[in-house]
Coordinates of C-alpha atoms in Angstrom, one line a residue:
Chain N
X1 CA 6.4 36.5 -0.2
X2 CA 7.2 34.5 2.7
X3 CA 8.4 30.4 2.8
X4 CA 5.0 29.1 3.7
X5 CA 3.4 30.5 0.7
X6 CA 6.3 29.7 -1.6
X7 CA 6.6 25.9 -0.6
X8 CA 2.4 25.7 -1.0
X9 CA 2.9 27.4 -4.5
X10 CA 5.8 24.5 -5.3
X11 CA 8.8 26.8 -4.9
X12 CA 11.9 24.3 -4.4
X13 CA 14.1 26.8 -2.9
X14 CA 11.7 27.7 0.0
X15 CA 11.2 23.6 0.2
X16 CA 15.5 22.9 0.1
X17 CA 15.6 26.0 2.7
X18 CA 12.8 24.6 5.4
X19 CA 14.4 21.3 5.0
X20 CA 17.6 22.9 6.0
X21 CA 15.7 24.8 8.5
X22 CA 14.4 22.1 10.0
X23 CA 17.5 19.8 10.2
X24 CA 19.2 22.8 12.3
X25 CA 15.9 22.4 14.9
X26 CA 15.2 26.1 14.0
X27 CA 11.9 26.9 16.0
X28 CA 10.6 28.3 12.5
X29 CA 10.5 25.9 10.5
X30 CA 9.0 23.4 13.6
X31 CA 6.6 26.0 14.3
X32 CA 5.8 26.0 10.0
X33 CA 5.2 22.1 9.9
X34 CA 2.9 22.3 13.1
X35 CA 0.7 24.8 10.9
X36 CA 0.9 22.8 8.2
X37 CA 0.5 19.2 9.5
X38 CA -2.7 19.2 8.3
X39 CA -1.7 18.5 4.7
X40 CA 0.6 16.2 5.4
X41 CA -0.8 12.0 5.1
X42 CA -1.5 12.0 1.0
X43 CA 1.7 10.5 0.0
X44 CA 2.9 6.7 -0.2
X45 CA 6.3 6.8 2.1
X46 CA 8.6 4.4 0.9
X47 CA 11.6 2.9 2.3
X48 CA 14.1 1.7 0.3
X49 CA 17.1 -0.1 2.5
X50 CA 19.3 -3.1 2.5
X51 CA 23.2 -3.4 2.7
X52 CA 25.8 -0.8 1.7
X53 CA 26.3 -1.2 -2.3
X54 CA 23.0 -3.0 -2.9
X55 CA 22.3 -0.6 -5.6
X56 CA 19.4 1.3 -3.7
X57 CA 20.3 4.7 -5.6
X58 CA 20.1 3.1 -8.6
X59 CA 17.1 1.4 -8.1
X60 CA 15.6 4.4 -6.6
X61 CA 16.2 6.7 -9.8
X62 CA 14.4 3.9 -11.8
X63 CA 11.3 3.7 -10.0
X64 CA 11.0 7.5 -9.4
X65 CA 11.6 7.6 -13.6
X66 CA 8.6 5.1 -14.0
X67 CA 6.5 6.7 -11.4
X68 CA 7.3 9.8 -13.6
X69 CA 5.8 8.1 -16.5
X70 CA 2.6 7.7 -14.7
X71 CA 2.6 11.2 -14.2
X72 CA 3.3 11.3 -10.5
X73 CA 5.1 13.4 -8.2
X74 CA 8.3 12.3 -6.7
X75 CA 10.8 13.6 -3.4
X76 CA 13.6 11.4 -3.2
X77 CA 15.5 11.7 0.6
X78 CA 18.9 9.7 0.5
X79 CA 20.7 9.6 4.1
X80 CA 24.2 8.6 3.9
X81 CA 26.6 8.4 7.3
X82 CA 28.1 10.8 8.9
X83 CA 31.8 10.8 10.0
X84 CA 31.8 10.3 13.5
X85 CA 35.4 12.0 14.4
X86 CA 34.6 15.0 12.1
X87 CA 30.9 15.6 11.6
X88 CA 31.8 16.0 8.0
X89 CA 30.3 13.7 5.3
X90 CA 30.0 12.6 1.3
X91 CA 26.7 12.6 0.1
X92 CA 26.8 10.4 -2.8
X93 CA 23.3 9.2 -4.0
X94 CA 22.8 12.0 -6.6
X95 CA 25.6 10.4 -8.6
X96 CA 22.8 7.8 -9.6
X97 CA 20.3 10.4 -10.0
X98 CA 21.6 13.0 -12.4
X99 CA 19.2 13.2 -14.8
X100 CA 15.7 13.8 -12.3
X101 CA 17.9 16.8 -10.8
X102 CA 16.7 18.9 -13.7
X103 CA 12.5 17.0 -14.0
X104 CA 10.3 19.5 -12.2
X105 CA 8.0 17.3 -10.6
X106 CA 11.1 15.8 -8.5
X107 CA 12.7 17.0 -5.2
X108 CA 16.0 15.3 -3.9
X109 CA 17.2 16.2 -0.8
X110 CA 20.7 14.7 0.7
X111 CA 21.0 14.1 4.1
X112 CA 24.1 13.2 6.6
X113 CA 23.2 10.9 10.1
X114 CA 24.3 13.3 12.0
X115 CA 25.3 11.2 14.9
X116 CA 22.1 9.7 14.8
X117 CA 21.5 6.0 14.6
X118 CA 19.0 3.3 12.8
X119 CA 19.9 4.7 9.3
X120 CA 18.3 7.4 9.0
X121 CA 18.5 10.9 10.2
X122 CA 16.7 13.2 13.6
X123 CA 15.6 15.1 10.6
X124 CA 14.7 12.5 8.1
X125 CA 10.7 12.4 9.5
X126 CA 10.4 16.4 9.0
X127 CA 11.8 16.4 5.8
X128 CA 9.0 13.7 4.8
X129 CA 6.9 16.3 6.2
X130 CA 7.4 18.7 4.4
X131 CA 7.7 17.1 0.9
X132 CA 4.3 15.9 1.1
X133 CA 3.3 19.4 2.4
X134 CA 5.3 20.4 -0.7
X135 CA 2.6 18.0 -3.0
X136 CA 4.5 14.9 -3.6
X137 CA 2.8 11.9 -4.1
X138 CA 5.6 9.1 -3.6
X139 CA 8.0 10.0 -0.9
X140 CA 11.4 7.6 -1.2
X141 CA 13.6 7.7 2.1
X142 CA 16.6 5.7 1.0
X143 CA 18.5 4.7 4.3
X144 CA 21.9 4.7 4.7
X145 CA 23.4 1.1 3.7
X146 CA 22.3 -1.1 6.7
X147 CA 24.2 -3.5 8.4
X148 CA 21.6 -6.0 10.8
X149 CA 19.7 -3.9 13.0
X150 CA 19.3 -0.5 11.5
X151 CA 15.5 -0.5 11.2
X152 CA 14.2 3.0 11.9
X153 CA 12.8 3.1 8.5
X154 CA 9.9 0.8 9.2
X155 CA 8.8 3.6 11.7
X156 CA 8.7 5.9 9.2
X157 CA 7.6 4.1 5.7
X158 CA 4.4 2.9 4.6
X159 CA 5.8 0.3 2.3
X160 CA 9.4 -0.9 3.2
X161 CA 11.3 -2.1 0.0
X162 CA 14.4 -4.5 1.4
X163 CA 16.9 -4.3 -1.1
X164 CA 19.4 -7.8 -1.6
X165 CA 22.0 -9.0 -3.9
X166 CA 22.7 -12.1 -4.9
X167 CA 25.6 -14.0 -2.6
X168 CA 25.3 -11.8 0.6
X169 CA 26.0 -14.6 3.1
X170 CA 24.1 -18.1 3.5
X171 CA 20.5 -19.1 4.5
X172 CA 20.9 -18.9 8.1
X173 CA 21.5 -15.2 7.5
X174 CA 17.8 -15.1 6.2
X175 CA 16.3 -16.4 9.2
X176 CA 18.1 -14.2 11.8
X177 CA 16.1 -11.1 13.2
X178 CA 16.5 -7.6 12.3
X179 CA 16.3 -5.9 8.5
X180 CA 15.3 -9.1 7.3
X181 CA 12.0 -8.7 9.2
X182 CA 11.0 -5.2 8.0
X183 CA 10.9 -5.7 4.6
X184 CA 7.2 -5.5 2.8
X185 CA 8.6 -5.9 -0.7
X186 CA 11.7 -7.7 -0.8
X187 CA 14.0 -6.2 -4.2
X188 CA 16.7 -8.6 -5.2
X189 CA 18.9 -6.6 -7.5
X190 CA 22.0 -7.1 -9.4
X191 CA 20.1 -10.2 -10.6
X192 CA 22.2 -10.4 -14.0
X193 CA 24.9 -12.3 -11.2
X194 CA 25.2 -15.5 -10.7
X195 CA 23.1 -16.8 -8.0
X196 CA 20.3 -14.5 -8.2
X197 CA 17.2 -17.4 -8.3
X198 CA 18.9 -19.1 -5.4
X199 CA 18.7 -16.0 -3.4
X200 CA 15.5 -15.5 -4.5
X201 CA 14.1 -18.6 -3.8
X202 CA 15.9 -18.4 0.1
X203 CA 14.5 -15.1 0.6
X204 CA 11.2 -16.4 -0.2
X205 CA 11.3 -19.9 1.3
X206 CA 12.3 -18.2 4.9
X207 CA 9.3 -15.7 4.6
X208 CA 6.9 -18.2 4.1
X209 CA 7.7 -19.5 7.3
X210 CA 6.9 -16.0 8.8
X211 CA 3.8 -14.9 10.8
X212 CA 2.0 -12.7 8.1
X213 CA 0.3 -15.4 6.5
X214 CA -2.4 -13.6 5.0
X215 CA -0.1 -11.6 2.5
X216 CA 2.9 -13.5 0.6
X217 CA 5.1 -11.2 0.5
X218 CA 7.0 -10.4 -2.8
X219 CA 10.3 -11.1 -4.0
X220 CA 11.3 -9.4 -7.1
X221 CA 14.3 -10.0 -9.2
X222 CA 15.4 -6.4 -10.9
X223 CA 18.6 -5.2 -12.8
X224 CA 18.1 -1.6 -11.8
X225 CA 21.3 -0.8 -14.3
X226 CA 19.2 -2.6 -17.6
X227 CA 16.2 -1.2 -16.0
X228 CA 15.1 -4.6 -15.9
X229 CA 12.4 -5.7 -13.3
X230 CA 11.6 -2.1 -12.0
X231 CA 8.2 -1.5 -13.4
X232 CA 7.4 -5.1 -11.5
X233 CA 8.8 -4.3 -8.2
X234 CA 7.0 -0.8 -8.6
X235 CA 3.5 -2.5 -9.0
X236 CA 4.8 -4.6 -5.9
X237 CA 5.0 -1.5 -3.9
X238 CA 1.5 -0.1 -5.0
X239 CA 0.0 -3.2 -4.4
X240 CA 0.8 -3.3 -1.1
X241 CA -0.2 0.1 -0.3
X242 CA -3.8 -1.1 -1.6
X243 CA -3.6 -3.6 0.4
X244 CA -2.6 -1.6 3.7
X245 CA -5.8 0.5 2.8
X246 CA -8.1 -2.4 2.0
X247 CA -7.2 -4.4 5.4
X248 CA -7.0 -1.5 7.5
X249 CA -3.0 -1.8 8.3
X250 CA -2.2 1.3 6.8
X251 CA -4.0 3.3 9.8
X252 CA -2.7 0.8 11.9
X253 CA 0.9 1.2 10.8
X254 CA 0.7 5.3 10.8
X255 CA -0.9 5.4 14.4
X256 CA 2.1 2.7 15.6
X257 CA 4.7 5.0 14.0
X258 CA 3.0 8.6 15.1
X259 CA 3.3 6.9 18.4
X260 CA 7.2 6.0 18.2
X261 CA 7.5 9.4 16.9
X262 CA 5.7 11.2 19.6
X263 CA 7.8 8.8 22.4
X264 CA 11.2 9.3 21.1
X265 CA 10.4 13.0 20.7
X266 CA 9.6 13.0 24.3
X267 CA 12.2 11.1 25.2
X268 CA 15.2 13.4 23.2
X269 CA 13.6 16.0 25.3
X270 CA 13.9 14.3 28.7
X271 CA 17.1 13.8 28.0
X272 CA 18.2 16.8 26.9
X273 CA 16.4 18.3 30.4
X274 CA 18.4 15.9 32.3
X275 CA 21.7 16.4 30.9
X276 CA 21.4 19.7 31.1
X277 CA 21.4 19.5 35.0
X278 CA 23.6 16.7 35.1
X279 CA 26.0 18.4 33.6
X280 CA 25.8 21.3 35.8
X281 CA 28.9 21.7 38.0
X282 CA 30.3 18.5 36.5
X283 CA 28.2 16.2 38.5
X284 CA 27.6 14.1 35.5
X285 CA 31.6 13.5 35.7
X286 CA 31.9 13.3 39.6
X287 CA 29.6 10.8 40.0
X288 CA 30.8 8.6 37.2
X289 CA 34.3 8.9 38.9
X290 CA 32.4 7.7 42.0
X291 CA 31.6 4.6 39.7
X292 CA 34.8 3.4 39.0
X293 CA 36.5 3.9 42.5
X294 CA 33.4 1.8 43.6
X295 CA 32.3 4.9 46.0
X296 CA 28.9 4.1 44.2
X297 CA 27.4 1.8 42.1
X298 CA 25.9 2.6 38.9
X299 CA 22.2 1.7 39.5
X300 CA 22.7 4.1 42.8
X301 CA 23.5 6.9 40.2
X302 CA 21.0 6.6 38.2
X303 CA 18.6 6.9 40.8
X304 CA 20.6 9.9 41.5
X305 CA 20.8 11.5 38.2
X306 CA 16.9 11.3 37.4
X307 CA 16.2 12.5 40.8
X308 CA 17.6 16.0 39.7
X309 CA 14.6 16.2 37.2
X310 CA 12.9 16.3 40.2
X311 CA 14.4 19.3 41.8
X312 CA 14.0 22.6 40.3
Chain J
X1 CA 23.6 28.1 15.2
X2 CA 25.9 25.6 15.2
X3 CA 26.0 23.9 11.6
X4 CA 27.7 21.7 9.2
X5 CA 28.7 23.7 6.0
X6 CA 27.3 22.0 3.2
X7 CA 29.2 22.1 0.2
X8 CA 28.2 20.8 -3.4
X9 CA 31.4 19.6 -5.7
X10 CA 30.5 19.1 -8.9
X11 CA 32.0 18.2 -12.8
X12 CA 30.8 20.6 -15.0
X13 CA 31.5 19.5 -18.8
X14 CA 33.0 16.5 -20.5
X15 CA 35.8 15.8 -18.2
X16 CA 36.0 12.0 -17.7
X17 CA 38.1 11.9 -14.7
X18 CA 37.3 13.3 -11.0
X19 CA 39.8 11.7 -8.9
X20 CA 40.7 15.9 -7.9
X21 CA 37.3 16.5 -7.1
X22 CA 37.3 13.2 -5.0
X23 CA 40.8 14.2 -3.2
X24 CA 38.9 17.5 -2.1
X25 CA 35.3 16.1 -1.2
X26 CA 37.7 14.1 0.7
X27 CA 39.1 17.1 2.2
X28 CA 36.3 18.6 3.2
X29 CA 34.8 16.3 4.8
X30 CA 37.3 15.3 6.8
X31 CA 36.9 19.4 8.0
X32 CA 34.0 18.7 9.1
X33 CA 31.6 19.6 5.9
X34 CA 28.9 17.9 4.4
X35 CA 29.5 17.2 0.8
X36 CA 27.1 16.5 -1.5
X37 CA 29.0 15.3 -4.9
X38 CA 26.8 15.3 -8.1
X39 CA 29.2 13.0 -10.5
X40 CA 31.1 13.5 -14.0
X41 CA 29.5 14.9 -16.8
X42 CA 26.7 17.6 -15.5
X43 CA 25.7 20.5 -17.5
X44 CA 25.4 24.0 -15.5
X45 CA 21.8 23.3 -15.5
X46 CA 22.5 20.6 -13.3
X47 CA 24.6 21.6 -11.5
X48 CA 22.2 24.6 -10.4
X49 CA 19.3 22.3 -9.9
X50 CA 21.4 20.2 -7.2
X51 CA 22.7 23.5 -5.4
X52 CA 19.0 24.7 -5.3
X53 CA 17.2 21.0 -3.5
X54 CA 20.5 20.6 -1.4
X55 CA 20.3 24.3 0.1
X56 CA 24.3 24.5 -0.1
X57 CA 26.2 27.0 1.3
X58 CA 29.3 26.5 -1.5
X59 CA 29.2 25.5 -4.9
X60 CA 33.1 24.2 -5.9
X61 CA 33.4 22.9 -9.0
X62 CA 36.1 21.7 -11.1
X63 CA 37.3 21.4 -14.7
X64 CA 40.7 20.2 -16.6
X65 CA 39.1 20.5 -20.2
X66 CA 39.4 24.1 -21.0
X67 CA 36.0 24.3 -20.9
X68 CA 35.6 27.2 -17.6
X69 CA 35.3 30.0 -19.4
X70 CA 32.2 29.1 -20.5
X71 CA 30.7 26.9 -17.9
X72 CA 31.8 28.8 -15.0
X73 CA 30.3 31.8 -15.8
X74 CA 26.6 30.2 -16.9
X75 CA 26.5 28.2 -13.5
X76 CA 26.9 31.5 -11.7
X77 CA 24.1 33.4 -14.1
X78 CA 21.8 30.6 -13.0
X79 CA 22.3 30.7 -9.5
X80 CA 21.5 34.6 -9.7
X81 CA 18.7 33.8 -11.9
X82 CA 17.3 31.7 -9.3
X83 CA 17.7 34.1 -6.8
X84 CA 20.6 31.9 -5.0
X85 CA 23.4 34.8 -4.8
X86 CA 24.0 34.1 -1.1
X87 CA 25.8 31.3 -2.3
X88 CA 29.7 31.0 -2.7
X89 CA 30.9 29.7 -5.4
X90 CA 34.9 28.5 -6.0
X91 CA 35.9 26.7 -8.9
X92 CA 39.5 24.6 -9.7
X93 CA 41.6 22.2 -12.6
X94 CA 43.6 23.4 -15.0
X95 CA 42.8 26.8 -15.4
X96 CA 45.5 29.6 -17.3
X97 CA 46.2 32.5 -15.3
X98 CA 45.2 34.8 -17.7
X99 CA 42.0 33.2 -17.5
X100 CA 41.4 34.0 -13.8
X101 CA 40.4 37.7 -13.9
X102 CA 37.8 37.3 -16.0
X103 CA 36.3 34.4 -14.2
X104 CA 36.2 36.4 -10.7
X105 CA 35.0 39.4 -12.5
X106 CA 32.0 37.1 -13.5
X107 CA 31.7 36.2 -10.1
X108 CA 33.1 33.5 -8.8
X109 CA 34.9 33.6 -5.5
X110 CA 38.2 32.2 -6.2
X111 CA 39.6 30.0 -8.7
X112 CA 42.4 27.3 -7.0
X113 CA 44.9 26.0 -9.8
X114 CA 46.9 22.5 -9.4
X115 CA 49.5 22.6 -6.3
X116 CA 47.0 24.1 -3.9
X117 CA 46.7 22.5 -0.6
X118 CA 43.1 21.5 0.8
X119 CA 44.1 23.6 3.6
X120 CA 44.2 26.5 1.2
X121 CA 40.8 25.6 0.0
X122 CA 39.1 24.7 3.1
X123 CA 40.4 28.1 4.9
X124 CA 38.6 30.2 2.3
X125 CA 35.5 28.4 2.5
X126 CA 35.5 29.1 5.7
X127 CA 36.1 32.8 5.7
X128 CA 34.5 33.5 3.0
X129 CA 30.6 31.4 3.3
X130 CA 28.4 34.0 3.0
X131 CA 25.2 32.6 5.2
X132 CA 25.5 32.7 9.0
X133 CA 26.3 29.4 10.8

């Protein structure tokens, strides 16, 4: 039997083995998710981010257990960085999961950066993909721990779950721009510390002074450890999926982020086109050296490098 | 096709401390793998449900109980179970000599006893993975 009939009849080798697939850009298992795409668009995406040691693992392995409950299907993707000097990496986030490896109707999948920025991973938006193609209904993509400007996952989520702990820096943190403006459902977890309804109440005094005035959006305190607070920040999540489909956003959102998808696509391939012939006979090199002995300026070489797209 | 080798440590059994397991995910990722670490305590069960989602190449596992006579030899019967045989699987901790025929003859690769360097350990992985790069 071949992998497209396995993964439709819920084999999870043939899904693990197209994610892999896919991660390596092997033409087959692109050419697989074109066929497929159709199928893809049932399941609630949702982000789960914040800073490094927030407890998102945690948190994530609670609500995929009470989403369990309900009888739902669950793929869990967890992207943790890659080393940049050796392309090597620890993939920790199953530590927290141990117990769903073994629950048929759940799928987690580990992924490295691989270079790539934002938080996530190239392949983190195929691997989505092809868990819904694989039939599951909730689709966590837990990024790697952010720092301020990592926000790829809103271009990939339906419902972005921002992830705090109590003590993380002062109010004038809250207000600054970045992570702290993606988040649809704001999580603060660890609330057995100290501080926890100060946070709480600063995370929700500086989104009431934001622009989306028609939802109030939701901050939930949750000890994911005592399981405290998860099946409130889980209705949280679903309510704002009903509310992306009851005001439209949701078709909104998905046609901004297939557009961001299709445009970066492009533009990885552009660049690839153009490096290629850049690098040709070490141009790329020479005229960079031209740069810094001020033969050239850089604007100059720019002009000059995306001319060669130009020439055959 | 030019790949990272992705490599799932694991604890099988009631071991309580990793810090071995640790000092070679270390190891390997630092040689460029990616290493997906499952935690203390798993059963072979789980074990073989990780290898399975995370499509590993190598399944290295480690024990210091006494316990591999057992463990190792069910994690490999699930993997062929589950049709994963093209995976390679090494195991290490504090395991008798006399111990070590018998686990190879059950299939696993190569068993790496206290005193091994990393180097040892990463060098077989990499002659020794079984699915093209």
């Amino acid at each position: 039997m071949n992998i497209e009939n396995k993964l439709l009849l819920g084999d999870k080798r043939a899904c693990a083995r197209l994610i892999s697939l896919f991660e390596n850009e092997e033409q087959e298992a692109i050419d697989l998710v074109k066929k497929l795409y159709n199928k893809t668009g049932k399941a609630h995406i949702i982000g789960i981010t914040g800073p490094p040691g927030g407890g998102k693992s945690t948190l994530t392995d609670k609500l995929a257990k009470e989403l369990r409950k309900r009888g739902k299907k669950v793929g869990i993707i967890a992207v943790d960085p890659t080393s940049p000097f050796s392309g090597g990496a620890i993939l920790g986030d199953r530590v927290r999961m141990s117990d769903l490896a073994l629950d048929k109707g759940v799928f987690i999948r580990s992924m490295g950066t691989r270079g790539y920025l934002g938080g996530l991973s190239k392949a983190t938006q195929g691997a989505v993909k092809i868990l819904d193609i694989f039939g599951m209904d909730y689709i966590f993509v837990e990024t790697v721990g952010v720092g301020q400007s990592e926000v790829d996952i809103v271009k990939t989520a339906d419902t972005v779950v921002m992830v705090m702990v109590p003590g993380l820096g002062d109010d004038i943190q809250a207000i600054k721009a970045g992570v702290m403006e993606i988040g649809d459902v704001f999580a603060v977890n660890k609330s057995d510390l100290q501080g926890a309804d100060k946070t709480a109440r600063e995370i929700q005094t500086v989104l009431d002074l934001g622009h989306r005035q028609d939802r109030r959006i939701p901050v939930v305190k949750v000890t994911a450890r005592l399981n405290e607070g998860v099946n409130e920040l889980l209705n949280e999540i679903l309510s704002h999926m009903d509310y992306m489909e009851e005001c439209g956003e949701l078709s909104d959102r998905r046609g901004e982020n297939a557009r961001k998808e299709i445009i970066s696509m492009v533009e990885t391939e552009l660049m690839n086109i153009i490096m290629k012939k850049a690098q040709k006979n070490d141009f790329l090199n020479n005229i960079s050296n031209d740069v810094v002995l001020r033969k050239i300026d850089p604007y100059t070489a720019k002009d000059e490098i995306l001319s060669l797209i130009k020439n055959k | 096709m030019d790949r990272p080798i992705r490599v799932l440590v694991s604890k099988p059994g009631l071991d309580g401390h990793d810090r071995g397991a640790k000092v070679i995910a270390r190891a390997l990722r630092d040689a460029g793998m990616e290493v997906i670490y499952t935690g203390l305590r798993q059963t072979p069960q789980q074990i073989v449900a990780a290898a399975i989602q995370e499509d590993v190449d190598v399944v290295a596992m480690s024990i210091l109980s006494g316990a591999h006579n057992h463990l190792f030899p069910k994690v490999m019967e699930l993997l062929n179970e589950q049709g994963a045989d093209d995976v390679l699987v090494i195991g290490g901790g504090v395991i008798p000599d006399e111990d070590i025929p018998g686990l190879k003859k059950a299939g696993i690769a190569e068993i790496f006893t206290p005193g091994t360097t990393t180097g040892t350990t990463i060098d077989f992985i990499r002659k020794n993975v079984k699915r093209v790069q």
